[in-house]
Each structure stands twice: as C-alpha cells, then as structure tokens.
Amino acid sequence: MESKIYEELGISKEVFEFGENILNSLKDRFAKIDETAEYNQLKVLKAMQENKVSEACLLGTTGYGYNDLGRETLEAVYASVFHTEDALVRPQITCGTHALALALMSNLRPGDVLFSPAGKPYDTLEEVIGIRPSKGSLKEYGIEYVQTDLLSDGSFDYDRIKEVLLSNDKIRLATIQRSKGYQTRPTFSVERIGELIKFIKELRPDVICMVDNCYGEFVQRNEPTDVGADMVVGSLIKNPGGGLAPIGGYIAGKKECVENAAFRLTSPGLGKEVGASLGILPQFYQGFFLAPTVTASALKGAIFAANIYEKLGFAVIPNGSEERFDIIQAVTFGKPEGVIAFCEGVQAAAPVDSFVTPEPWDMPGYDAQVIMAAGAFVSGSSIELSADGPIKEPYSVFFQGGLTWPHAKLGILKTLQSLVNKGIVVLQ
C-alpha cells in the first residue's frame, strides 16, 4: 500500500513502515480468519433461507407488537444459528449488561445461589449481583453468589469447583464469562467452555449453564450452545449486530430459559407476544448477515495490534501468535499516560468525532475512572473501532472492533503515532 494517503491522515513514514513490516508476517493468519468468516457467513445465510426471511419480515410493527412476523422470524434465525430451542432478540434489551441481568433475574429465584466457576465477572455485573451494593440487585432479592477463582495459569480450578457444587445444593445457575473483560486472564475458547460445562453437568445436571458471549460471536465456527450451554447472552452493538443494529440484545437457549427471560422483559402472561419492533428490523437482519465478516475485520485488527505492541516490548493478551477466541486485545502500559495516548489515537482515527479528545471520567457501574474512545455511528458500539480501560493498575487498555479491516489498520497505526508523538514509544 502506498503511504501517501496515510501521511495525509497523520501517519509518519516510520510508523507506516513499522506497521507494514508487521503485516507481512500475518498473511497466513488473516487467510484462516477469512475461512472462518466464510463458514459463518454461509451458516447465517442458511438460517435465513430455512426460516423463510421475506420482505414482509422487514416491515415491523407498532403498539403492542402482536403477531410481529419479522420479530418472530428473526428470533427463529438466531435460534437456528446458535442451534438452540428458542431465542429472544429485542430492541427493548438496552445493552449487554441488561441482557445478562435479564437472563439471571428471570432464571433465579429467592433462595437460589448464583455460581461463577471462572472468577469475578465483568465490572458492571458486580452491582447486578450485589457484590457492590445497588438497588434491585440479586442480593436484595435473596439470591446469593459464590465464585471459584482461576488457578495461577488461567485454568479452571476443577477441584474447588467440584467441592462448591457438591456442598451447596442451592446453586441454580452457573455463569461463565467467555471474554476477559477488564482482566488480564485468557479468553476461553468454546472448547474449554464445553469442558467446563460437561464437568458441571456430570456433577449437577440440574444447574443451568449460562455463557456471557459478548465479543465472542462468530470468532470460531461453533458457539457455546454447541457444547452444552443452556443459554448464551450478548449485545447487538457488539459482534452480532454487524455495526448496523443501533440497540438491542439477545438470549438464545433452552425454551424454558428464554421464556422466563421474556416474561421478565415484558410481563407475566405476555412474554414474547408483545414488544413492537418499530422500524428497526432491517438493521437487525442485515447486521446479523454482515456480522461474520465484520467480526473478521475486528479480529485482524486485534492481531495486528498484538504484534505491533509485543514487538515494542509491551505485555499483550493474547500474545501475537495465540489463537483468538474474542475480538478484544489488551495492552499493558504500566502507566496511565500510555492508556490515554492509545485512546487518543483511536479517537483520532474515527469517522465520527475524530476531533474530540477522550478523557477519563466516572462512568456508571465501574469502581475507577474509565477512558473510552469510540467515534462510532452507533453510540457505545464496541464492534466499531474503539478502545477503553480503567485508570488503575496495571494500566491496561482494551482495544476492539473495526467494521472494516482498513479502518482497524488505520486505528492501530494512529495509536502508535500518538504514543510516538508523546515520546512514550521510540521506534528503532
């Protein structure tokens, strides 16, 4: 690629050439990502054809939303792709945290125990669970929480998990977070999640296994529901929305679990029968159709970032050569200036609000200031080029997204340029 257009976008010759040298070693990996995207693209297309998606499915409804053909067909498409009995896909689910809270609150009852066998969940779930006090938390409704931490090498502590499961017959649901969140542990592959679910089910077949699937959809050829998960939960402004869905979340899984969630989302007695789709269905359908290739672009960006910053001597998770199981790339700078400069670079690469300078702020649901960079067409969309991180030790930034590979590439080069300009990185 000729460097002139990159120079016009603020990328120096030395930064551009540094990136090009990295890219020359990634061609084979990118080809494998494209193969996975092709498989998943055809999987989605097959589901749409089998469920007879028609022009009428794109029209939407108003008011109560009774007999909404498009909504019901879309949920059937999701169930087909995730190989589940049912699915709930709604714009009334406001975000990923809401989808997770909905799945938990609808399938747990007072006196039940929620179990996390993979350590602490994502920060915003702490208030949902009641780890940090909050109005309406599970704890306020008499639902207790227990967890087992991962071993030092990032593996599951099967001995402790067995001990907890066999000593507490009130455990009703096990929640497994696929992605790392704001942690530096490895993301779990679908295969590893399947091994954990199999272990849990052999000991306690009555325990519901739910997987927080955020950032992981379409990264591999299979999904957690293909290896025994009773529910998968996610956000439509992440992978499955393909960058087009402006809001929404999904829960796919066993019919009873999904039905419980529907009754909680709307009302007992109403469930899935209400909830108008308004004019949003074309974006939901087309976004889901595009999601496999959009996810592939984000994956390429994450791998590019890992290899650049690993070569510069920073700790990166996953490392530059590891297999990928989500779209998130963590880079640890060890000081807040690195996190801030990285986010400034991502913001400067954005198509929207590129002129804005991101700053740390007291974001709701977090226990430290957070800086977020996302000049996105959909506010908060983390399948679009974005980066964020808490301003606390070890001062790691979390990069994700990119609707197209060229944009993801530019974003990473802009982060490097920002760090070079501030003297945090010196290229040899």
Tab-separated table of C-alpha atoms in Angstrom:
chain	number	residue	atom	x	y	z
A	1	MET	CA	0.000	0.000	0.000
A	2	GLU	CA	1.271	3.441	-0.913
A	3	SER	CA	1.947	5.514	2.201
A	4	LYS	CA	0.795	8.893	0.822
A	5	ILE	CA	-2.855	8.607	1.905
A	6	TYR	CA	-1.680	7.509	5.355
A	7	GLU	CA	0.586	10.550	5.546
A	8	GLU	CA	-2.436	12.728	4.771
A	9	LEU	CA	-4.129	11.100	7.767
A	10	GLY	CA	-1.236	11.906	10.081
A	11	ILE	CA	0.807	8.689	9.894
A	12	SER	CA	4.545	9.255	9.596
A	13	LYS	CA	6.655	7.236	7.218
A	14	GLU	CA	8.433	5.418	10.078
A	15	VAL	CA	5.151	4.374	11.719
A	16	PHE	CA	3.695	3.245	8.378
A	17	GLU	CA	6.757	1.153	7.522
A	18	PHE	CA	6.825	-0.363	11.007
A	19	GLY	CA	3.248	-1.491	10.500
A	20	GLU	CA	3.866	-2.850	7.006
A	21	ASN	CA	6.744	-4.988	8.254
A	22	ILE	CA	4.436	-6.493	10.888
A	23	LEU	CA	1.691	-7.159	8.338
A	24	ASN	CA	3.985	-9.144	6.056
A	25	SER	CA	4.133	-11.880	8.697
A	26	LEU	CA	0.345	-12.086	9.209
A	27	LYS	CA	-0.932	-13.102	5.762
A	28	ASP	CA	-1.453	-16.786	6.621
A	29	ARG	CA	-3.325	-15.958	9.843
A	30	PHE	CA	-5.559	-13.499	8.057
A	31	ALA	CA	-6.375	-16.134	5.438
A	32	LYS	CA	-7.562	-18.527	8.190
A	33	ILE	CA	-9.756	-15.783	9.663
A	34	ASP	CA	-11.329	-15.302	6.242
A	35	GLU	CA	-12.074	-19.037	6.049
A	36	THR	CA	-13.907	-18.911	9.383
A	37	ALA	CA	-15.824	-15.829	8.257
A	38	GLU	CA	-16.873	-17.600	5.073
A	39	TYR	CA	-18.161	-20.593	7.040
A	40	ASN	CA	-20.096	-18.420	9.490
A	41	GLN	CA	-21.454	-16.217	6.715
A	42	LEU	CA	-22.915	-19.268	5.000
A	43	LYS	CA	-24.269	-20.526	8.332
A	44	VAL	CA	-26.207	-17.289	8.811
A	45	LEU	CA	-27.412	-17.278	5.197
A	46	LYS	CA	-28.612	-20.877	5.534
A	47	ALA	CA	-30.570	-19.984	8.676
A	48	MET	CA	-32.228	-17.046	6.932
A	49	GLN	CA	-33.215	-19.174	3.962
A	50	GLU	CA	-34.501	-22.061	6.071
A	51	ASN	CA	-36.649	-19.702	8.158
A	52	LYS	CA	-38.043	-18.047	5.004
A	53	VAL	CA	-36.987	-14.473	5.682
A	54	SER	CA	-39.137	-12.346	3.367
A	55	GLU	CA	-39.582	-8.678	2.552
A	56	ALA	CA	-42.558	-8.688	4.900
A	57	CYS	CA	-40.174	-9.558	7.767
A	58	LEU	CA	-38.522	-6.148	7.403
A	59	LEU	CA	-41.654	-4.042	7.917
A	60	GLY	CA	-42.012	-4.058	11.714
A	61	THR	CA	-44.936	-3.283	13.974
A	62	THR	CA	-46.104	-0.607	16.419
A	63	GLY	CA	-48.114	-0.592	19.623
A	64	TYR	CA	-48.306	-3.953	21.335
A	65	GLY	CA	-46.473	-5.684	18.513
A	66	TYR	CA	-48.805	-8.663	18.340
A	67	ASN	CA	-48.109	-11.120	15.504
A	68	ASP	CA	-44.864	-9.435	14.520
A	69	LEU	CA	-43.681	-11.703	11.697
A	70	GLY	CA	-40.280	-10.071	11.373
A	71	ARG	CA	-39.518	-10.236	15.088
A	72	GLU	CA	-40.582	-13.869	15.369
A	73	THR	CA	-38.660	-14.902	12.256
A	74	LEU	CA	-35.520	-13.097	13.419
A	75	GLU	CA	-35.655	-14.975	16.703
A	76	ALA	CA	-36.027	-18.227	14.779
A	77	VAL	CA	-32.943	-17.278	12.717
A	78	TYR	CA	-30.913	-16.671	15.878
A	79	ALA	CA	-32.084	-19.993	17.319
A	80	SER	CA	-31.010	-21.741	14.106
A	81	VAL	CA	-27.552	-20.148	14.062
A	82	PHE	CA	-26.921	-20.880	17.751
A	83	HIS	CA	-28.561	-24.323	17.478
A	84	THR	CA	-30.969	-23.629	20.336
A	85	GLU	CA	-34.630	-24.274	21.059
A	86	ASP	CA	-35.549	-20.595	21.191
A	87	ALA	CA	-34.196	-17.046	21.216
A	88	LEU	CA	-35.189	-13.597	22.444
A	89	VAL	CA	-33.839	-10.769	20.234
A	90	ARG	CA	-35.236	-7.380	21.157
A	91	PRO	CA	-34.535	-3.655	20.903
A	92	GLN	CA	-36.101	-3.392	24.375
A	93	ILE	CA	-32.929	-5.050	25.734
A	94	THR	CA	-30.815	-1.936	26.106
A	95	CYS	CA	-27.263	-3.323	26.339
A	96	GLY	CA	-25.156	-6.364	27.173
A	97	THR	CA	-25.366	-5.803	30.924
A	98	HIS	CA	-29.149	-5.559	30.660
A	99	ALA	CA	-29.279	-8.816	28.676
A	100	LEU	CA	-27.172	-10.597	31.304
A	101	ALA	CA	-29.185	-9.147	34.185
A	102	LEU	CA	-32.393	-10.198	32.433
A	103	ALA	CA	-31.162	-13.771	31.960
A	104	LEU	CA	-30.063	-14.021	35.590
A	105	MET	CA	-33.046	-12.346	37.235
A	106	SER	CA	-35.539	-14.357	35.208
A	107	ASN	CA	-33.990	-17.766	35.857
A	108	LEU	CA	-33.092	-17.353	39.539
A	109	ARG	CA	-35.485	-17.216	42.461
A	110	PRO	CA	-35.128	-16.076	46.091
A	111	GLY	CA	-33.053	-18.632	47.974
A	112	ASP	CA	-31.129	-19.710	44.864
A	113	VAL	CA	-27.370	-19.354	44.562
A	114	LEU	CA	-25.550	-17.981	41.524
A	115	PHE	CA	-22.149	-19.578	40.905
A	116	SER	CA	-19.246	-18.264	38.849
A	117	PRO	CA	-16.667	-21.025	38.307
A	118	ALA	CA	-14.331	-18.719	36.357
A	119	GLY	CA	-13.576	-15.921	38.775
A	120	LYS	CA	-15.007	-12.432	39.081
A	121	PRO	CA	-17.448	-11.379	36.350
A	122	TYR	CA	-17.342	-8.171	34.327
A	123	ASP	CA	-17.346	-4.946	36.343
A	124	THR	CA	-20.903	-3.857	35.520
A	125	LEU	CA	-22.286	-7.187	36.784
A	126	GLU	CA	-20.959	-6.528	40.283
A	127	GLU	CA	-23.929	-4.265	41.020
A	128	VAL	CA	-26.362	-6.644	39.286
A	129	ILE	CA	-25.198	-9.457	41.555
A	130	GLY	CA	-24.791	-7.294	44.643
A	131	ILE	CA	-21.023	-7.653	45.079
A	132	ARG	CA	-21.200	-3.868	45.151
A	133	PRO	CA	-24.490	-2.747	46.758
A	134	SER	CA	-27.091	-1.452	44.321
A	135	LYS	CA	-30.863	-1.064	44.245
A	136	GLY	CA	-32.613	-4.101	42.812
A	137	SER	CA	-29.578	-6.373	42.866
A	138	LEU	CA	-29.882	-10.156	43.043
A	139	LYS	CA	-28.669	-9.969	46.627
A	140	GLU	CA	-31.596	-7.712	47.556
A	141	TYR	CA	-33.913	-10.453	46.277
A	142	GLY	CA	-32.274	-13.099	48.437
A	143	ILE	CA	-30.096	-14.641	45.744
A	144	GLU	CA	-26.592	-15.393	46.998
A	145	TYR	CA	-23.388	-15.524	44.999
A	146	VAL	CA	-20.299	-17.730	45.180
A	147	GLN	CA	-17.281	-17.992	42.906
A	148	THR	CA	-14.142	-20.008	42.418
A	149	ASP	CA	-11.091	-18.192	41.149
A	150	LEU	CA	-8.948	-19.371	38.281
A	151	LEU	CA	-5.631	-21.030	39.014
A	152	SER	CA	-2.450	-19.012	38.514
A	153	ASP	CA	-2.026	-20.376	34.972
A	154	GLY	CA	-5.552	-19.241	33.990
A	155	SER	CA	-7.081	-22.735	34.096
A	156	PHE	CA	-10.241	-23.757	35.915
A	157	ASP	CA	-9.860	-24.952	39.495
A	158	TYR	CA	-11.804	-28.173	38.971
A	159	ASP	CA	-11.170	-29.498	42.480
A	160	ARG	CA	-12.619	-26.375	44.077
A	161	ILE	CA	-15.499	-26.240	41.581
A	162	LYS	CA	-16.427	-29.813	42.492
A	163	GLU	CA	-16.272	-29.001	46.182
A	164	VAL	CA	-18.557	-25.988	45.812
A	165	LEU	CA	-21.099	-27.768	43.602
A	166	LEU	CA	-21.410	-30.794	45.865
A	167	SER	CA	-21.565	-28.796	49.089
A	168	ASN	CA	-24.284	-26.324	48.070
A	169	ASP	CA	-27.494	-27.795	46.687
A	170	LYS	CA	-28.998	-24.304	46.294
A	171	ILE	CA	-26.775	-23.491	43.318
A	172	ARG	CA	-29.231	-22.988	40.473
A	173	LEU	CA	-27.197	-21.300	37.747
A	174	ALA	CA	-23.528	-21.159	36.737
A	175	THR	CA	-22.397	-18.120	34.773
A	176	ILE	CA	-19.317	-18.302	32.556
A	177	GLN	CA	-17.845	-15.158	31.021
A	178	ARG	CA	-16.229	-16.020	27.707
A	179	SER	CA	-14.240	-12.820	27.216
A	180	LYS	CA	-11.664	-11.378	29.584
A	181	GLY	CA	-13.432	-8.065	30.262
A	182	TYR	CA	-11.139	-5.694	32.171
A	183	GLN	CA	-8.977	-8.578	33.329
A	184	THR	CA	-5.721	-9.930	32.008
A	185	ARG	CA	-6.737	-13.588	32.011
A	186	PRO	CA	-7.049	-15.512	28.752
A	187	THR	CA	-10.359	-15.552	26.923
A	188	PHE	CA	-11.943	-19.004	26.981
A	189	SER	CA	-12.331	-20.961	23.772
A	190	VAL	CA	-15.627	-22.657	23.014
A	191	GLU	CA	-13.861	-25.980	23.560
A	192	ARG	CA	-12.670	-25.026	27.053
A	193	ILE	CA	-16.125	-23.746	27.936
A	194	GLY	CA	-17.555	-27.054	26.756
A	195	GLU	CA	-15.172	-28.994	29.006
A	196	LEU	CA	-16.219	-26.881	31.997
A	197	ILE	CA	-19.933	-27.296	31.248
A	198	LYS	CA	-19.516	-31.060	30.853
A	199	PHE	CA	-17.768	-31.194	34.243
A	200	ILE	CA	-20.532	-29.177	35.908
A	201	LYS	CA	-23.343	-31.191	34.321
A	202	GLU	CA	-21.796	-34.516	35.328
A	203	LEU	CA	-21.832	-33.383	38.952
A	204	ARG	CA	-25.039	-31.323	38.879
A	205	PRO	CA	-27.201	-31.842	35.776
A	206	ASP	CA	-29.838	-29.570	37.334
A	207	VAL	CA	-27.589	-26.480	37.198
A	208	ILE	CA	-28.285	-24.067	34.328
A	209	CYS	CA	-25.082	-23.111	32.493
A	210	MET	CA	-25.178	-19.598	31.044
A	211	VAL	CA	-22.394	-18.092	28.935
A	212	ASP	CA	-21.772	-14.370	28.582
A	213	ASN	CA	-20.980	-14.498	24.869
A	214	CYS	CA	-20.126	-10.804	24.413
A	215	TYR	CA	-17.267	-10.184	21.957
A	216	GLY	CA	-17.062	-13.885	21.057
A	217	GLU	CA	-19.790	-14.472	18.468
A	218	PHE	CA	-18.512	-15.710	15.081
A	219	VAL	CA	-14.865	-15.754	16.169
A	220	GLN	CA	-14.925	-19.555	15.939
A	221	ARG	CA	-17.070	-21.860	13.831
A	222	ASN	CA	-19.105	-23.027	16.807
A	223	GLU	CA	-20.740	-21.316	19.766
A	224	PRO	CA	-21.087	-22.247	23.465
A	225	THR	CA	-24.575	-23.654	22.825
A	226	ASP	CA	-22.945	-26.213	20.527
A	227	VAL	CA	-21.023	-27.590	23.534
A	228	GLY	CA	-23.750	-27.756	26.165
A	229	ALA	CA	-24.551	-24.192	27.291
A	230	ASP	CA	-28.195	-23.774	28.276
A	231	MET	CA	-28.094	-20.071	27.402
A	232	VAL	CA	-25.851	-17.641	25.557
A	233	VAL	CA	-26.302	-13.931	26.080
A	234	GLY	CA	-24.972	-10.938	24.182
A	235	SER	CA	-25.352	-7.403	22.875
A	236	LEU	CA	-26.363	-6.367	19.370
A	237	ILE	CA	-23.995	-3.387	19.388
A	238	LYS	CA	-21.176	-5.895	19.578
A	239	ASN	CA	-20.435	-8.739	17.132
A	240	PRO	CA	-23.911	-9.994	16.103
A	241	GLY	CA	-25.239	-6.546	15.199
A	242	GLY	CA	-22.643	-6.216	12.472
A	243	GLY	CA	-22.302	-2.482	13.167
A	244	LEU	CA	-25.817	-1.781	11.879
A	245	ALA	CA	-28.000	-2.646	14.881
A	246	PRO	CA	-28.469	0.622	16.813
A	247	ILE	CA	-29.537	-1.062	20.067
A	248	GLY	CA	-30.588	-4.444	21.397
A	249	GLY	CA	-29.548	-7.697	22.979
A	250	TYR	CA	-30.218	-11.402	22.665
A	251	ILE	CA	-30.679	-14.512	24.769
A	252	ALA	CA	-30.602	-17.859	22.962
A	253	GLY	CA	-31.011	-21.239	24.603
A	254	LYS	CA	-33.393	-23.729	26.147
A	255	LYS	CA	-37.038	-22.827	25.615
A	256	GLU	CA	-37.810	-22.551	29.324
A	257	CYS	CA	-34.845	-20.250	29.971
A	258	VAL	CA	-35.800	-17.965	27.095
A	259	GLU	CA	-39.460	-17.978	28.082
A	260	ASN	CA	-38.515	-16.981	31.625
A	261	ALA	CA	-36.494	-14.085	30.233
A	262	ALA	CA	-39.391	-12.957	28.028
A	263	PHE	CA	-41.778	-12.888	30.977
A	264	ARG	CA	-39.281	-10.783	32.917
A	265	LEU	CA	-38.622	-8.423	29.999
A	266	THR	CA	-42.306	-7.695	29.376
A	267	SER	CA	-44.798	-9.095	31.882
A	268	PRO	CA	-46.042	-12.405	33.269
A	269	GLY	CA	-48.699	-13.632	30.892
A	270	LEU	CA	-47.380	-11.599	27.971
A	271	GLY	CA	-43.808	-12.786	27.427
A	272	LYS	CA	-42.676	-12.918	23.802
A	273	GLU	CA	-46.105	-11.978	22.415
A	274	VAL	CA	-45.563	-8.234	22.839
A	275	GLY	CA	-42.780	-5.794	22.040
A	276	ALA	CA	-43.138	-3.825	18.832
A	277	SER	CA	-40.115	-3.864	16.535
A	278	LEU	CA	-40.961	-0.440	15.049
A	279	GLY	CA	-38.668	0.226	12.073
A	280	ILE	CA	-35.557	-1.456	13.371
A	281	LEU	CA	-35.744	-4.916	11.790
A	282	PRO	CA	-33.832	-4.171	8.561
A	283	GLN	CA	-30.764	-3.193	10.616
A	284	PHE	CA	-31.128	-6.281	12.815
A	285	TYR	CA	-31.361	-8.641	9.842
A	286	GLN	CA	-28.698	-7.021	7.704
A	287	GLY	CA	-26.370	-6.521	10.662
A	288	PHE	CA	-26.615	-10.202	11.569
A	289	PHE	CA	-25.993	-11.106	7.934
A	290	LEU	CA	-22.819	-8.986	7.871
A	291	ALA	CA	-21.656	-9.949	11.367
A	292	PRO	CA	-19.265	-12.778	10.387
A	293	THR	CA	-17.242	-10.597	8.015
A	294	VAL	CA	-17.327	-7.584	10.333
A	295	THR	CA	-16.080	-9.786	13.173
A	296	ALA	CA	-13.266	-10.990	10.909
A	297	SER	CA	-12.156	-7.388	10.319
A	298	ALA	CA	-12.102	-6.747	14.063
A	299	LEU	CA	-10.095	-9.923	14.638
A	300	LYS	CA	-7.475	-8.842	12.122
A	301	GLY	CA	-7.182	-5.501	13.888
A	302	ALA	CA	-6.695	-7.190	17.260
A	303	ILE	CA	-3.957	-9.457	15.904
A	304	PHE	CA	-2.247	-6.512	14.196
A	305	ALA	CA	-2.299	-4.578	17.488
A	306	ALA	CA	-0.913	-7.519	19.455
A	307	ASN	CA	2.004	-7.996	17.099
A	308	ILE	CA	2.886	-4.300	16.974
A	309	TYR	CA	2.884	-3.772	20.732
A	310	GLU	CA	4.506	-7.102	21.511
A	311	LYS	CA	7.388	-6.177	19.214
A	312	LEU	CA	7.707	-2.893	21.119
A	313	GLY	CA	8.094	-4.804	24.391
A	314	PHE	CA	4.679	-4.279	25.991
A	315	ALA	CA	2.720	-7.079	27.649
A	316	VAL	CA	-0.175	-8.075	25.395
A	317	ILE	CA	-3.038	-10.528	25.985
A	318	PRO	CA	-3.480	-12.545	23.845
A	319	ASN	CA	0.080	-12.520	22.577
A	320	GLY	CA	0.940	-12.050	18.933
A	321	SER	CA	0.787	-15.720	17.972
A	322	GLU	CA	-2.018	-17.135	20.165
A	323	GLU	CA	-5.285	-18.388	18.709
A	324	ARG	CA	-8.139	-15.920	19.153
A	325	PHE	CA	-11.436	-16.521	20.935
A	326	ASP	CA	-12.788	-12.966	21.107
A	327	ILE	CA	-12.125	-9.632	19.407
A	328	ILE	CA	-10.532	-7.890	22.411
A	329	GLN	CA	-6.838	-7.039	22.604
A	330	ALA	CA	-5.325	-5.973	25.914
A	331	VAL	CA	-2.101	-3.958	26.035
A	332	THR	CA	-0.498	-3.133	29.373
A	333	PHE	CA	1.460	0.118	29.540
A	334	GLY	CA	2.110	0.257	33.283
A	335	LYS	CA	1.260	3.952	33.443
A	336	PRO	CA	-1.874	5.999	32.733
A	337	GLU	CA	-0.198	8.141	30.073
A	338	GLY	CA	0.099	5.108	27.786
A	339	VAL	CA	-3.579	4.206	28.131
A	340	ILE	CA	-4.649	7.801	27.458
A	341	ALA	CA	-2.347	8.237	24.439
A	342	PHE	CA	-3.588	4.950	22.928
A	343	CYS	CA	-7.219	6.028	23.294
A	344	GLU	CA	-6.441	9.423	21.791
A	345	GLY	CA	-5.048	7.638	18.732
A	346	VAL	CA	-8.174	5.506	18.321
A	347	GLN	CA	-10.396	8.571	18.601
A	348	ALA	CA	-8.324	10.428	16.017
A	349	ALA	CA	-8.916	7.560	13.552
A	350	ALA	CA	-12.716	7.692	13.903
A	351	PRO	CA	-15.173	8.682	11.159
A	352	VAL	CA	-17.315	10.444	13.783
A	353	ASP	CA	-15.933	12.895	16.394
A	354	SER	CA	-12.326	12.399	15.293
A	355	PHE	CA	-11.594	15.922	16.555
A	356	VAL	CA	-12.625	15.080	20.133
A	357	THR	CA	-10.055	14.294	22.835
A	358	PRO	CA	-11.198	11.468	25.152
A	359	GLU	CA	-10.655	11.913	28.878
A	360	PRO	CA	-11.067	9.616	31.909
A	361	TRP	CA	-14.392	10.032	33.726
A	362	ASP	CA	-16.528	8.487	36.461
A	363	MET	CA	-18.510	6.072	34.325
A	364	PRO	CA	-21.590	4.441	35.951
A	365	GLY	CA	-21.061	0.832	37.003
A	366	TYR	CA	-17.272	0.999	37.453
A	367	ASP	CA	-15.111	1.391	40.566
A	368	ALA	CA	-12.461	3.590	38.906
A	369	GLN	CA	-12.360	6.287	36.268
A	370	VAL	CA	-12.625	4.895	32.740
A	371	ILE	CA	-11.411	6.371	29.464
A	372	MET	CA	-13.299	5.421	26.322
A	373	ALA	CA	-12.533	6.187	22.679
A	374	ALA	CA	-15.210	5.446	20.108
A	375	GLY	CA	-16.086	7.756	17.273
A	376	ALA	CA	-18.903	5.470	16.231
A	377	PHE	CA	-22.032	5.667	14.105
A	378	VAL	CA	-23.844	3.903	16.980
A	379	SER	CA	-23.110	5.353	20.400
A	380	GLY	CA	-21.101	2.922	22.510
A	381	SER	CA	-20.833	0.341	19.734
A	382	SER	CA	-17.781	-1.762	20.529
A	383	ILE	CA	-17.874	-3.697	17.258
A	384	GLU	CA	-16.895	-0.370	15.742
A	385	LEU	CA	-13.304	0.783	16.254
A	386	SER	CA	-12.993	1.517	19.965
A	387	ALA	CA	-10.715	1.347	22.971
A	388	ASP	CA	-11.216	1.781	26.669
A	389	GLY	CA	-9.710	0.987	30.013
A	390	PRO	CA	-9.930	1.742	33.719
A	391	ILE	CA	-7.401	4.231	35.035
A	392	LYS	CA	-5.948	1.896	37.631
A	393	GLU	CA	-3.071	-0.549	37.856
A	394	PRO	CA	-1.748	-2.271	35.819
A	395	TYR	CA	-2.916	0.455	33.389
A	396	SER	CA	-4.084	-1.744	30.554
A	397	VAL	CA	-6.036	-0.602	27.528
A	398	PHE	CA	-8.572	-2.821	25.772
A	399	PHE	CA	-8.897	-2.421	22.015
A	400	GLN	CA	-11.673	-3.917	19.932
A	401	GLY	CA	-13.723	-3.524	16.803
A	402	GLY	CA	-13.374	-2.236	13.281
A	403	LEU	CA	-16.205	-2.566	10.777
A	404	THR	CA	-13.616	-2.931	8.020
A	405	TRP	CA	-10.024	-4.136	8.108
A	406	PRO	CA	-8.631	-0.922	6.544
A	407	HIS	CA	-10.212	1.129	9.330
A	408	ALA	CA	-8.913	-1.212	12.028
A	409	LYS	CA	-5.449	-0.958	10.477
A	410	LEU	CA	-5.546	2.839	10.465
A	411	GLY	CA	-6.758	2.873	14.059
A	412	ILE	CA	-3.794	0.838	15.276
A	413	LEU	CA	-1.329	2.968	13.311
A	414	LYS	CA	-2.886	6.100	14.847
A	415	THR	CA	-2.417	4.684	18.357
A	416	LEU	CA	1.239	4.053	17.618
A	417	GLN	CA	1.627	7.531	16.132
A	418	SER	CA	0.066	9.048	19.261
A	419	LEU	CA	2.492	7.167	21.519
A	420	VAL	CA	5.449	8.151	19.325
A	421	ASN	CA	4.387	11.805	19.303
A	422	LYS	CA	4.222	11.834	23.112
A	423	GLY	CA	7.611	10.162	23.467
A	424	ILE	CA	6.166	7.085	25.160
A	425	VAL	CA	7.373	4.851	22.295
A	426	VAL	CA	10.586	5.234	20.331
A	427	LEU	CA	10.815	3.290	17.068
A	428	GLN	CA	14.234	1.845	16.275
